[in-house]
Coordinates of C-alpha atoms (C1' of nucleotides) in Angstrom, one line a residue:
Chain A
M1 CA 2.8 -25.7 -4.4
V2 CA 5.3 -27.6 -6.3
E3 CA 4.3 -31.3 -5.7
R4 CA 7.8 -32.7 -5.6
N5 CA 9.0 -30.0 -3.2
K6 CA 6.1 -30.8 -0.9
K7 CA 6.9 -34.5 -0.8
L8 CA 10.6 -33.8 -0.1
A9 CA 9.7 -31.4 2.6
S10 CA 7.4 -33.8 4.3
L11 CA 10.2 -36.5 4.2
L12 CA 12.7 -34.1 5.8
D13 CA 10.1 -33.2 8.4
R14 CA 9.6 -36.8 9.2
I15 CA 13.4 -37.3 9.6
A16 CA 13.4 -34.4 12.0
D17 CA 10.6 -36.1 14.0
F18 CA 12.5 -39.4 14.2
L19 CA 15.8 -37.6 15.2
E20 CA 13.9 -35.7 17.9
L21 CA 12.5 -39.0 19.2
K22 CA 16.0 -40.4 19.1
G23 CA 17.2 -37.6 21.3
E24 CA 19.5 -36.0 18.7
V25 CA 20.8 -32.4 19.5
V26 CA 18.1 -29.9 18.9
Y27 CA 20.2 -28.0 16.3
K28 CA 20.3 -30.9 14.0
V29 CA 16.6 -31.5 14.3
N30 CA 16.0 -27.8 13.7
A31 CA 18.2 -27.8 10.6
Y32 CA 16.0 -30.5 9.0
R33 CA 12.9 -28.6 10.0
K34 CA 14.2 -25.4 8.6
A35 CA 15.3 -27.0 5.3
A36 CA 11.9 -28.5 5.0
R37 CA 10.2 -25.1 5.4
V38 CA 12.6 -23.5 2.9
I39 CA 12.0 -26.2 0.3
E40 CA 8.2 -26.0 0.8
A41 CA 8.3 -22.2 0.2
L42 CA 10.3 -22.5 -3.0
T43 CA 8.3 -21.7 -6.1
D44 CA 10.8 -23.5 -8.4
D45 CA 10.9 -27.3 -8.6
I46 CA 13.8 -28.5 -6.5
E47 CA 15.1 -30.6 -9.4
E48 CA 15.5 -27.4 -11.5
L49 CA 17.5 -25.8 -8.7
V50 CA 19.8 -28.8 -8.4
K51 CA 20.3 -28.9 -12.2
S52 CA 21.2 -25.2 -12.4
G53 CA 23.4 -25.3 -9.3
E54 CA 21.3 -22.7 -7.6
I55 CA 20.7 -25.1 -4.8
D56 CA 24.1 -24.2 -3.4
R57 CA 22.8 -20.7 -2.7
V58 CA 19.7 -21.7 -0.9
P59 CA 20.1 -20.8 2.8
G60 CA 19.6 -23.6 5.2
I61 CA 20.7 -26.3 2.8
G62 CA 24.3 -27.5 3.3
E63 CA 26.3 -30.5 2.2
S64 CA 24.5 -33.1 4.1
I65 CA 20.9 -32.2 3.2
K66 CA 21.9 -31.5 -0.4
G67 CA 23.2 -35.0 -0.5
K68 CA 19.8 -36.3 0.7
I69 CA 18.0 -34.1 -1.9
L70 CA 20.1 -35.7 -4.7
E71 CA 19.4 -39.1 -3.3
F72 CA 15.6 -38.3 -3.2
L73 CA 15.7 -37.1 -6.8
R74 CA 17.5 -40.2 -7.9
T75 CA 15.7 -42.9 -5.9
G76 CA 12.4 -41.2 -4.7
T77 CA 13.3 -41.7 -1.1
I78 CA 16.1 -41.1 1.5
K79 CA 18.0 -44.0 3.1
K80 CA 18.3 -42.2 6.4
Y81 CA 14.6 -41.9 6.5
E82 CA 14.1 -45.6 5.7
E83 CA 16.6 -46.5 8.5
L84 CA 14.9 -44.4 11.1
K85 CA 11.5 -45.8 10.0
A86 CA 12.8 -49.2 10.8
E87 CA 13.9 -48.0 14.2
F88 CA 10.7 -46.2 15.2
P89 CA 7.0 -46.8 14.3
E90 CA 5.8 -44.2 11.9
E91 CA 2.6 -43.8 13.9
L92 CA 4.7 -42.8 16.9
A93 CA 6.1 -39.8 15.2
E94 CA 2.6 -38.7 14.2
L95 CA 1.7 -38.3 17.9
L96 CA 4.2 -35.4 18.2
V97 CA 1.5 -33.0 17.0
I98 CA -0.4 -33.6 20.2
S99 CA -0.2 -30.5 22.5
N100 CA 1.7 -30.9 25.8
L101 CA 3.3 -34.1 24.6
G102 CA 6.8 -33.6 23.4
P103 CA 9.5 -35.9 22.1
K104 CA 11.1 -36.5 25.5
T105 CA 7.9 -37.8 27.0
L106 CA 7.0 -39.8 24.0
K107 CA 10.4 -41.4 23.8
V108 CA 10.2 -42.6 27.4
A109 CA 6.6 -43.8 26.9
Y110 CA 7.9 -45.8 23.8
E111 CA 10.9 -47.3 25.5
K112 CA 9.5 -48.0 29.0
L113 CA 5.8 -48.7 28.2
G114 CA 5.9 -49.8 24.6
V115 CA 3.7 -47.0 23.4
R116 CA 3.6 -47.3 19.6
N117 CA 0.4 -45.4 18.6
L118 CA -2.5 -43.4 19.8
D119 CA -4.4 -46.4 21.2
D120 CA -1.3 -47.4 23.3
L121 CA -1.0 -43.8 24.5
I122 CA -4.6 -43.6 25.7
R123 CA -4.2 -47.0 27.4
V124 CA -1.1 -46.0 29.4
I125 CA -2.9 -42.8 30.4
E126 CA -6.0 -44.7 31.5
N127 CA -4.2 -47.4 33.5
G128 CA -2.0 -44.8 35.2
S129 CA 1.3 -46.2 34.1
L130 CA 2.3 -43.0 32.3
A131 CA 1.9 -41.0 35.4
K132 CA 4.2 -43.3 37.3
L133 CA 7.2 -42.7 35.1
P134 CA 10.0 -40.5 36.6
G135 CA 9.4 -36.8 36.1
M136 CA 5.8 -37.4 35.3
G137 CA 2.7 -36.9 37.5
W138 CA -1.0 -36.7 37.2
K139 CA -1.1 -33.1 36.2
K140 CA 1.2 -33.6 33.2
V141 CA -0.8 -36.6 32.1
D142 CA -4.0 -34.6 32.4
N143 CA -2.6 -32.0 30.1
I144 CA -1.6 -34.6 27.6
R145 CA -5.2 -36.0 27.8
K146 CA -6.5 -32.5 27.0
G147 CA -4.1 -32.4 24.1
I148 CA -5.4 -35.7 22.7
E149 CA -9.0 -34.4 23.0
L150 CA -8.0 -31.3 20.9
Y151 CA -6.1 -33.5 18.4
L152 CA -9.1 -35.8 17.9
K153 CA -11.4 -32.8 17.4
G154 CA -9.2 -31.8 14.5
Q155 CA -8.6 -28.1 15.0
R156 CA -10.0 -26.2 12.0
R157 CA -8.4 -23.1 10.8
M158 CA -10.7 -20.4 9.5
F159 CA -10.9 -18.0 6.5
L160 CA -9.1 -14.7 6.8
G161 CA -12.4 -12.9 6.3
E162 CA -14.1 -14.8 9.2
A163 CA -11.2 -14.1 11.6
L164 CA -11.3 -10.4 10.7
E165 CA -15.0 -10.1 11.5
I166 CA -14.5 -11.6 15.0
A167 CA -11.3 -9.5 15.7
N168 CA -13.1 -6.3 14.7
Y169 CA -16.1 -7.2 16.9
V170 CA -13.8 -7.6 19.9
I171 CA -11.8 -4.5 19.1
E172 CA -14.8 -2.3 18.6
N173 CA -16.2 -3.3 21.9
L174 CA -13.0 -2.8 23.9
K175 CA -11.8 0.4 22.1
P176 CA -13.5 2.7 24.6
F177 CA -11.5 1.2 27.5
A178 CA -8.1 0.9 25.8
T179 CA -5.5 3.5 24.9
S180 CA -4.4 1.4 22.0
I181 CA -5.8 -1.9 20.6
T182 CA -5.2 -3.9 17.5
Y183 CA -5.0 -7.5 16.3
A184 CA -1.6 -9.2 15.8
G185 CA -0.5 -12.7 14.7
S186 CA -1.2 -14.2 11.4
L187 CA -4.3 -12.1 11.1
R188 CA -2.2 -8.9 11.0
R189 CA 0.1 -10.6 8.4
M190 CA -3.2 -11.3 6.5
K191 CA -2.4 -14.9 5.9
E192 CA -5.1 -16.7 3.9
T193 CA -6.2 -18.9 6.8
I194 CA -6.0 -18.2 10.5
G195 CA -5.7 -20.5 13.5
D196 CA -6.5 -18.3 16.5
I197 CA -6.9 -14.6 17.0
D198 CA -4.3 -12.5 19.0
I199 CA -5.3 -9.1 20.2
L200 CA -3.0 -6.6 21.8
A201 CA -4.0 -3.6 24.0
T202 CA -2.7 -1.0 26.3
G203 CA -4.6 0.7 29.1
N204 CA -6.3 -0.3 32.4
W205 CA -5.8 -4.0 32.4
M206 CA -8.6 -4.8 34.9
E207 CA -11.2 -2.9 33.0
I208 CA -10.2 -4.3 29.7
M209 CA -10.0 -7.9 30.8
N210 CA -13.3 -7.7 32.6
R211 CA -15.0 -6.3 29.5
F212 CA -13.3 -8.9 27.3
V213 CA -14.4 -12.0 29.2
S214 CA -18.0 -10.7 29.4
L215 CA -18.5 -9.9 25.7
H216 CA -21.8 -11.1 24.4
R217 CA -20.4 -13.6 21.9
V218 CA -18.0 -15.2 24.4
T219 CA -19.0 -18.8 24.9
D220 CA -16.2 -20.0 27.2
I221 CA -13.5 -18.4 29.3
L222 CA -10.3 -20.4 29.2
A223 CA -8.1 -18.1 31.3
K224 CA -8.2 -14.6 32.8
G225 CA -5.2 -12.8 34.2
E226 CA -3.4 -9.4 34.4
T227 CA -1.6 -9.7 31.2
K228 CA -3.3 -12.4 29.3
S229 CA -6.8 -13.7 28.9
S230 CA -8.2 -16.3 26.6
V231 CA -11.8 -16.9 25.6
M232 CA -13.7 -18.9 23.0
I233 CA -16.1 -17.2 20.6
G234 CA -17.9 -20.1 19.1
P235 CA -15.2 -22.5 17.8
V236 CA -12.5 -19.7 17.7
Q237 CA -10.0 -19.0 20.5
V238 CA -9.2 -15.3 21.0
D239 CA -6.3 -14.3 23.2
L240 CA -6.0 -10.8 24.6
R241 CA -2.8 -9.4 25.9
V242 CA -2.5 -6.1 27.8
V243 CA 1.0 -4.6 27.7
K244 CA 2.7 -1.4 29.0
E245 CA 2.7 1.7 26.8
D246 CA 6.5 1.7 26.4
E247 CA 6.4 -2.0 25.3
W248 CA 3.7 -1.6 22.8
G249 CA 5.9 -1.6 19.7
S250 CA 8.1 -4.5 20.8
A251 CA 5.1 -6.5 21.9
L252 CA 3.3 -5.8 18.6
Q253 CA 6.4 -6.8 16.7
Y254 CA 6.8 -10.0 18.8
F255 CA 3.1 -11.1 18.6
T256 CA 2.8 -10.3 14.9
G257 CA 5.5 -12.8 14.0
S258 CA 6.0 -14.8 12.0
K259 CA 8.1 -17.1 14.1
E260 CA 10.7 -17.4 11.3
H261 CA 10.8 -13.6 10.8
N262 CA 11.3 -13.0 14.5
I263 CA 14.1 -15.6 14.9
H264 CA 16.0 -14.1 12.0
L265 CA 15.5 -10.6 13.4
R266 CA 16.9 -11.6 16.7
E267 CA 19.9 -13.2 15.1
I268 CA 20.7 -9.9 13.4
A269 CA 20.1 -8.0 16.7
K270 CA 22.5 -10.3 18.4
E271 CA 25.2 -9.8 15.8
K272 CA 25.0 -6.1 16.6
G273 CA 25.3 -6.7 20.4
L274 CA 21.5 -6.2 20.9
K275 CA 18.8 -8.3 22.3
L276 CA 15.2 -8.3 21.0
S277 CA 12.3 -9.6 23.0
E278 CA 8.6 -8.6 23.5
Y279 CA 9.8 -6.1 26.1
G280 CA 12.0 -4.1 23.8
V281 CA 15.4 -3.8 22.2
F282 CA 18.3 -3.9 24.7
R283 CA 22.0 -3.4 24.6
I284 CA 23.5 -6.7 25.8
A285 CA 26.5 -5.0 27.3
D286 CA 24.7 -2.9 30.0
N287 CA 21.1 -4.3 29.5
S288 CA 19.9 -0.7 28.7
K289 CA 16.7 -0.4 26.7
I290 CA 17.0 1.5 23.5
A291 CA 13.6 0.9 21.8
G292 CA 10.1 -0.5 22.4
R293 CA 7.4 2.2 22.2
T294 CA 6.7 1.8 18.5
E295 CA 7.4 -0.9 15.9
E296 CA 9.3 1.7 13.8
D297 CA 11.6 2.3 16.7
V298 CA 12.2 -1.4 17.2
Y299 CA 13.1 -2.1 13.5
E300 CA 15.2 1.1 13.4
A301 CA 17.2 0.2 16.5
I302 CA 18.2 -3.0 14.8
G303 CA 19.2 -1.0 11.7
L304 CA 16.2 -1.9 9.5
C305 CA 13.4 0.1 8.1
C306 CA 9.9 -1.0 9.3
I307 CA 8.7 -4.0 7.4
P308 CA 4.9 -4.2 6.6
P309 CA 3.3 -7.1 8.5
E310 CA 2.2 -8.9 5.3
L311 CA 5.9 -9.4 4.3
R312 CA 7.1 -10.8 7.6
E313 CA 7.6 -14.4 6.6
D314 CA 11.4 -14.4 6.3
R315 CA 11.3 -14.7 2.5
G316 CA 13.9 -12.0 1.9
E317 CA 12.2 -9.0 3.4
I318 CA 14.8 -8.7 6.2
E319 CA 17.7 -8.5 3.7
R320 CA 15.8 -5.9 1.7
A321 CA 15.0 -3.9 4.8
M322 CA 18.7 -3.9 5.8
V323 CA 19.6 -2.0 2.6
G324 CA 16.4 0.1 2.7
D325 CA 15.0 -1.5 -0.4
L326 CA 11.6 -2.7 0.5
P327 CA 8.9 -2.7 -2.2
K328 CA 6.4 0.2 -2.0
L329 CA 3.4 -2.1 -1.5
V330 CA 0.0 -1.3 -3.0
K331 CA -2.3 0.3 -0.4
Y332 CA -5.7 -0.8 0.8
D333 CA -7.3 2.5 0.1
E334 CA -6.0 3.1 -3.4
M335 CA -8.2 0.8 -5.4
K336 CA -9.9 2.5 -8.3
G337 CA -11.9 -0.4 -9.7
D338 CA -13.0 -4.0 -9.5
F339 CA -12.2 -6.3 -12.4
H340 CA -14.7 -9.1 -11.8
V341 CA -18.4 -8.6 -10.8
H342 CA -21.4 -10.7 -11.7
S343 CA -24.8 -9.2 -12.4
N344 CA -28.3 -10.6 -12.4
W345 CA -27.9 -11.2 -16.1
S346 CA -26.2 -14.5 -15.1
D347 CA -26.0 -15.8 -11.5
G348 CA -25.5 -12.6 -9.7
T349 CA -28.3 -11.1 -7.7
S350 CA -27.6 -7.3 -8.2
S351 CA -28.6 -5.2 -11.1
I352 CA -26.0 -3.5 -13.2
E353 CA -27.3 -0.1 -12.0
D354 CA -26.8 -1.1 -8.4
I355 CA -23.3 -2.4 -9.1
A356 CA -22.5 1.0 -10.6
K357 CA -23.9 2.8 -7.6
M358 CA -21.9 0.6 -5.3
A359 CA -18.7 1.2 -7.3
E360 CA -19.3 4.9 -6.9
E361 CA -19.8 4.5 -3.2
L362 CA -16.5 2.7 -3.0
G363 CA -14.9 5.7 -4.8
Y364 CA -14.0 3.7 -7.9
E365 CA -13.5 5.1 -11.4
Y366 CA -14.6 1.9 -13.1
V367 CA -16.1 -1.5 -12.6
V368 CA -15.9 -4.6 -14.9
I369 CA -19.1 -6.5 -15.3
S370 CA -18.1 -10.1 -16.2
D371 CA -20.9 -12.6 -16.1
H372 CA -20.6 -16.3 -16.9
S373 CA -20.6 -17.6 -20.5
K374 CA -23.2 -20.0 -21.9
S375 CA -21.6 -23.4 -21.0
M376 CA -22.2 -22.5 -17.3
K377 CA -25.8 -23.5 -17.5
I378 CA -26.3 -23.6 -13.8
A379 CA -25.3 -19.9 -13.7
H380 CA -27.5 -18.9 -16.6
G381 CA -24.4 -18.1 -18.6
L382 CA -24.8 -15.6 -21.4
D383 CA -24.7 -16.7 -25.1
G384 CA -23.3 -14.4 -27.8
K385 CA -26.6 -12.8 -28.5
R386 CA -27.5 -11.9 -24.8
L387 CA -23.9 -10.7 -24.2
L388 CA -24.1 -8.3 -27.1
E389 CA -27.5 -7.1 -25.7
Q390 CA -25.8 -6.5 -22.3
V391 CA -23.1 -4.6 -24.1
E392 CA -25.7 -2.3 -25.7
F393 CA -27.4 -1.9 -22.3
I394 CA -24.2 -0.9 -20.6
K395 CA -23.3 1.6 -23.3
K396 CA -26.6 3.4 -22.7
L397 CA -26.2 3.2 -19.0
N398 CA -22.7 4.6 -19.2
K399 CA -24.1 7.8 -20.8
K400 CA -26.1 8.4 -17.7
L401 CA -23.3 7.7 -15.2
K402 CA -21.2 10.6 -14.0
N403 CA -18.5 9.4 -11.7
V404 CA -17.9 5.7 -12.7
K405 CA -17.6 3.8 -15.9
I406 CA -18.8 0.3 -16.5
L407 CA -16.4 -1.8 -18.6
T408 CA -18.1 -4.6 -20.6
S409 CA -16.7 -8.0 -20.1
I410 CA -17.3 -11.8 -19.8
E411 CA -15.9 -14.6 -17.6
V412 CA -15.6 -16.9 -20.6
D413 CA -15.3 -20.6 -19.9
I414 CA -12.1 -22.4 -21.0
L415 CA -13.5 -25.6 -22.4
P416 CA -11.8 -29.0 -21.9
D417 CA -9.8 -28.7 -25.2
G418 CA -8.7 -25.1 -24.3
S419 CA -11.0 -23.4 -26.8
L420 CA -13.3 -20.7 -25.5
D421 CA -17.0 -20.8 -24.9
L422 CA -17.7 -17.8 -27.2
P423 CA -16.4 -16.9 -30.7
D424 CA -13.8 -14.2 -31.2
D425 CA -16.2 -11.9 -33.1
V426 CA -18.2 -11.6 -29.9
L427 CA -15.2 -11.3 -27.6
K428 CA -13.7 -8.5 -29.6
E429 CA -16.7 -6.3 -28.8
L430 CA -15.8 -6.3 -25.1
D431 CA -13.6 -3.9 -23.1
W432 CA -12.1 -6.8 -21.1
V433 CA -12.2 -10.6 -21.2
T434 CA -11.4 -12.9 -18.4
A435 CA -11.0 -16.6 -19.1
S436 CA -11.6 -19.2 -16.4
V437 CA -11.4 -23.0 -16.0
H438 CA -14.6 -24.4 -14.3
T439 CA -14.4 -28.1 -15.2
R440 CA -12.1 -31.2 -14.9
F441 CA -10.3 -30.0 -11.8
N442 CA -8.2 -33.2 -11.5
E443 CA -6.6 -33.0 -14.9
D444 CA -3.5 -30.9 -15.8
A445 CA -4.8 -27.6 -17.0
T446 CA -1.5 -26.2 -18.5
F447 CA -2.4 -26.6 -22.2
R448 CA -5.9 -25.4 -21.7
I449 CA -4.8 -22.2 -20.0
I450 CA -2.0 -21.6 -22.5
R451 CA -4.4 -22.0 -25.4
A452 CA -6.7 -19.5 -23.8
I453 CA -3.8 -17.1 -23.2
R454 CA -3.0 -17.2 -26.9
N455 CA -6.4 -15.9 -27.9
P456 CA -6.0 -12.3 -29.0
Y457 CA -8.9 -11.0 -27.0
I458 CA -8.1 -12.5 -23.5
N459 CA -7.0 -10.0 -20.9
S460 CA -6.8 -12.1 -17.8
I461 CA -7.1 -15.6 -16.4
G462 CA -9.7 -15.8 -13.7
H463 CA -9.0 -17.7 -10.4
P464 CA -6.0 -19.3 -12.1
T465 CA -5.3 -22.3 -9.9
G466 CA -9.0 -23.2 -9.4
R467 CA -8.4 -24.1 -5.7
L468 CA -11.0 -23.8 -3.0
I469 CA -9.4 -23.3 0.4
F470 CA -10.2 -26.2 2.8
Q471 CA -12.0 -27.9 0.0
R472 CA -10.2 -28.5 -3.3
D473 CA -6.5 -28.3 -4.3
S474 CA -5.3 -26.5 -7.4
Y475 CA -5.5 -28.6 -10.5
P476 CA -2.0 -29.7 -11.6
A477 CA -0.4 -27.1 -13.8
D478 CA 3.1 -25.9 -14.9
W479 CA 3.1 -22.3 -13.7
D480 CA 6.4 -21.4 -15.3
R481 CA 5.1 -22.3 -18.7
I482 CA 1.8 -20.5 -18.1
F483 CA 3.5 -17.3 -16.7
E484 CA 6.0 -17.3 -19.6
E485 CA 3.2 -17.5 -22.1
A486 CA 1.1 -14.9 -20.2
K487 CA 4.1 -12.5 -20.4
K488 CA 4.5 -13.0 -24.1
Y489 CA 0.8 -12.4 -24.8
H490 CA 0.3 -9.6 -22.2
V491 CA -2.3 -11.5 -20.2
C492 CA -2.8 -10.5 -16.6
M493 CA -3.3 -12.9 -13.7
E494 CA -6.4 -12.4 -11.6
I495 CA -6.2 -12.2 -7.8
N496 CA -9.7 -13.5 -7.0
A497 CA -10.8 -11.9 -3.7
Q498 CA -13.4 -14.5 -2.6
Q499 CA -12.3 -15.6 0.8
D500 CA -12.3 -19.3 -0.1
R501 CA -10.3 -18.7 -3.3
L502 CA -7.7 -16.0 -2.9
D503 CA -6.4 -17.2 -6.2
L504 CA -3.6 -16.7 -7.4
P505 CA -2.2 -17.5 -4.0
D506 CA 0.4 -15.1 -2.5
Y507 CA 3.4 -17.2 -3.2
L508 CA 2.5 -17.6 -6.9
V509 CA 1.8 -13.9 -7.2
K510 CA 5.3 -13.2 -5.9
K511 CA 6.8 -15.7 -8.4
A512 CA 4.8 -14.3 -11.3
K513 CA 6.0 -10.8 -10.4
D514 CA 9.7 -11.7 -9.6
D515 CA 10.4 -14.2 -12.4
Y516 CA 8.0 -13.0 -15.2
D517 CA 7.1 -9.4 -14.3
L518 CA 3.4 -10.1 -15.0
K519 CA 0.6 -7.7 -14.3
F520 CA -2.3 -8.5 -12.0
V521 CA -6.0 -7.5 -11.5
I522 CA -8.0 -8.0 -8.4
G523 CA -11.6 -9.2 -8.9
T524 CA -14.0 -9.7 -6.1
D525 CA -16.1 -12.1 -8.2
A526 CA -19.0 -10.5 -6.3
H527 CA -22.4 -12.1 -6.9
H528 CA -24.0 -9.4 -4.8
I529 CA -23.0 -5.8 -4.3
G530 CA -22.2 -6.4 -0.6
Q531 CA -19.4 -8.7 -1.7
M532 CA -17.7 -5.9 -3.6
R533 CA -16.4 -4.7 -0.2
S534 CA -14.2 -7.8 0.1
I535 CA -11.7 -6.4 -2.3
F536 CA -9.4 -5.7 0.6
L537 CA -8.8 -9.5 0.8
G538 CA -7.4 -9.3 -2.7
V539 CA -5.2 -6.4 -1.7
A540 CA -3.9 -8.5 1.2
V541 CA -2.8 -11.2 -1.3
A542 CA -1.3 -8.6 -3.5
R543 CA 0.7 -7.2 -0.6
R544 CA 1.8 -10.6 0.5
G545 CA 2.9 -11.1 -3.1
W546 CA 5.1 -8.0 -2.9
L547 CA 3.1 -6.1 -5.5
E548 CA 3.7 -2.4 -6.2
R549 CA 1.5 0.1 -8.0
E550 CA 2.9 -0.7 -11.5
N551 CA 2.1 -4.4 -11.1
L552 CA -1.6 -4.0 -10.2
L553 CA -4.1 -2.5 -12.6
N554 CA -6.7 -1.7 -9.9
T555 CA -4.5 1.1 -8.6
W556 CA -4.5 2.7 -12.1
S557 CA -6.9 5.4 -13.2
L558 CA -9.6 4.6 -15.8
E559 CA -7.5 6.5 -18.4
E560 CA -4.4 4.4 -17.6
V561 CA -6.4 1.2 -17.8
E562 CA -8.0 2.0 -21.1
R563 CA -4.7 3.0 -22.6
F564 CA -3.2 -0.3 -21.4
I565 CA -6.1 -2.3 -22.9
K566 CA -5.7 -0.5 -26.2
S567 CA -2.0 -1.0 -26.5
V568 CA -2.2 -4.7 -25.4
R569 CA -4.8 -5.4 -28.0
E570 CA -2.7 -3.9 -30.8
E571 CA 0.3 -5.9 -29.6
K572 CA -1.6 -9.2 -29.5
L573 CA -3.1 -8.7 -32.9
K574 CA 0.4 -8.2 -34.2
L575 CA 1.5 -11.5 -32.6
K576 CA -1.4 -13.2 -34.2
L577 CA -0.3 -12.1 -37.7
Chain B
dG1 C1' 23.2 -29.9 10.3
dC2 C1' 24.4 -25.0 9.0
dC3 C1' 27.3 -21.1 8.9
dG4 C1' 31.1 -17.3 9.0
dT5 C1' 33.5 -8.5 8.2
dT6 C1' 34.4 -11.8 15.4
dT7 C1' 35.0 -17.9 12.9
dT8 C1' 36.4 -23.9 9.1
dC9 C1' 35.2 -24.5 15.1
dG10 C1' 31.9 -23.4 18.2
dG11 C1' 28.3 -21.2 18.3
dC12 C1' 23.1 -21.7 17.1
dC13 C1' 16.4 -16.5 19.6
dC14 C1' 13.9 -15.3 23.7
dG15 C1' 11.0 -15.7 27.4
dA16 C1' 7.0 -17.8 30.0
dC17 C1' 4.6 -21.3 32.1
dT18 C1' 4.0 -25.8 34.3
dG19 C1' 5.1 -29.4 37.1
dT20 C1' 7.9 -31.8 39.6
dT21 C1' 11.7 -30.3 41.1
dT22 C1' 15.4 -28.8 45.9
dT23 C1' 17.8 -26.1 40.9
dC24 C1' 15.5 -27.7 36.5
dA25 C1' 13.5 -30.1 32.4
dG26 C1' 9.9 -30.1 29.0
dT27 C1' 6.8 -27.7 26.2
dC28 C1' 5.1 -23.8 23.9
dG29 C1' 4.7 -19.6 21.0

DNA sequence: GCCGTTTTCGGCCCGACTGTTTTCAGTCG
């Protein structure tokens, strides 16, 4: 995420909060919110866009907000924000994230009861004065109390992999009783983290709902009805909805989202005299239903081709679907190899033979064994001598293997000065070389990565941002410069498929593809053969990054990959001369 | 505040639920 964009977005968000508290018209508030989302999603620094004049073409940013952006770039803040901050306590706006407590209620509590922060709010709930306000009552106050409890617990999102496991458990157990059943929401869009799980089914609602709430792993039943039930499975909320067969497509479309995608879609429907809801597509004129049974029907009725769930974030996919020009995304079942697996030669627990066997089982043509290099002492990293022993070992093993080839490799450490942890005369013996940063996560890594990219034997950068989801942010880095250099030196970006990495993240994948036409490799970074199965998480990131076959080496045959490696090495040696 | 092969003004996504209402406001997804 571009740091400056993030700061600007949060400032605009806060202005929206204050305006909402002030009672401004909702459209004005929404305009600021939308602009904040748009700016946050930009992969280019907002200052660059202003300089180049491209800012005028960014949807959702008009004269007024553009003026505030200029002001922000000039002064580091926005006068309107400072004024509003003088009018309302900042802490008050923060309370808006509490469920069941909206701006209207909060405004009245502030004006009539002097509520300025969470402590004040709890106090007026306890002493009953909030319930006495006009339009309020004990039930509303009770719901706000529940909202506060949730807020204090700090709702944790979960990894995509965790959510999929739970969703699949529910679906497997309900499948025998449903005509159709699948997961929807951010899970179906394969977002990197998931809040709660939405499952959609058709069939006999009573049977399905009964089975659902009595699943073994259910720890709490929150609600049970004809169309919607909610349970807790451990700390995770799972919602199940049962819909009619002829509403399956529109319901699936609606519940898959994203919200932004759906809003944009409905605007387009409206322009065409249509109305889109979870119940179907209707002609506004006579309220007749023209689609709803399948998602394809729904999109088609609005004049679009069906958009893969991973793209539904309103980042240009709707415009592309209107002209029938969606990317042909890589598919989950077309992976022909894994570019990053550790063996028991370093810190992995599986033998190279077992890794080969697993690769065969997964239907691969090749697997890249890349252990750690020597400076990773904790991981028993390989020095030059042991690495060359491993290369000899693999050469012999390859002669015995029939269906799969092991490519020799190393995950060589990029040292603090940008040099590599192994000499070139060792690296040149390998089929593939991945270079990764494993130290000094707080320092800007741009020059280190660029120096590594310029090495003639490097093929890819491993987990390029170094982030750990929920745990550690990316180190600061100038991705434009890195991608530019990677393009010049034919270096691929890894999409690391470990569930807590997913690195490169989807938005940078899209940027690297769109702006620099880079190539990518998915590596599971497996330390045990079981983890090789998680490659689908990497494919999900690739799809969310709009990748097609030509962008992703894993979809290529062994022959294509070897040809690519050979030509790239020749090119790079030429550059060196 | 943004936006325009219906427009430079007058619109702005759709529906459900809840609670406090006697016709609707607030909140949510």
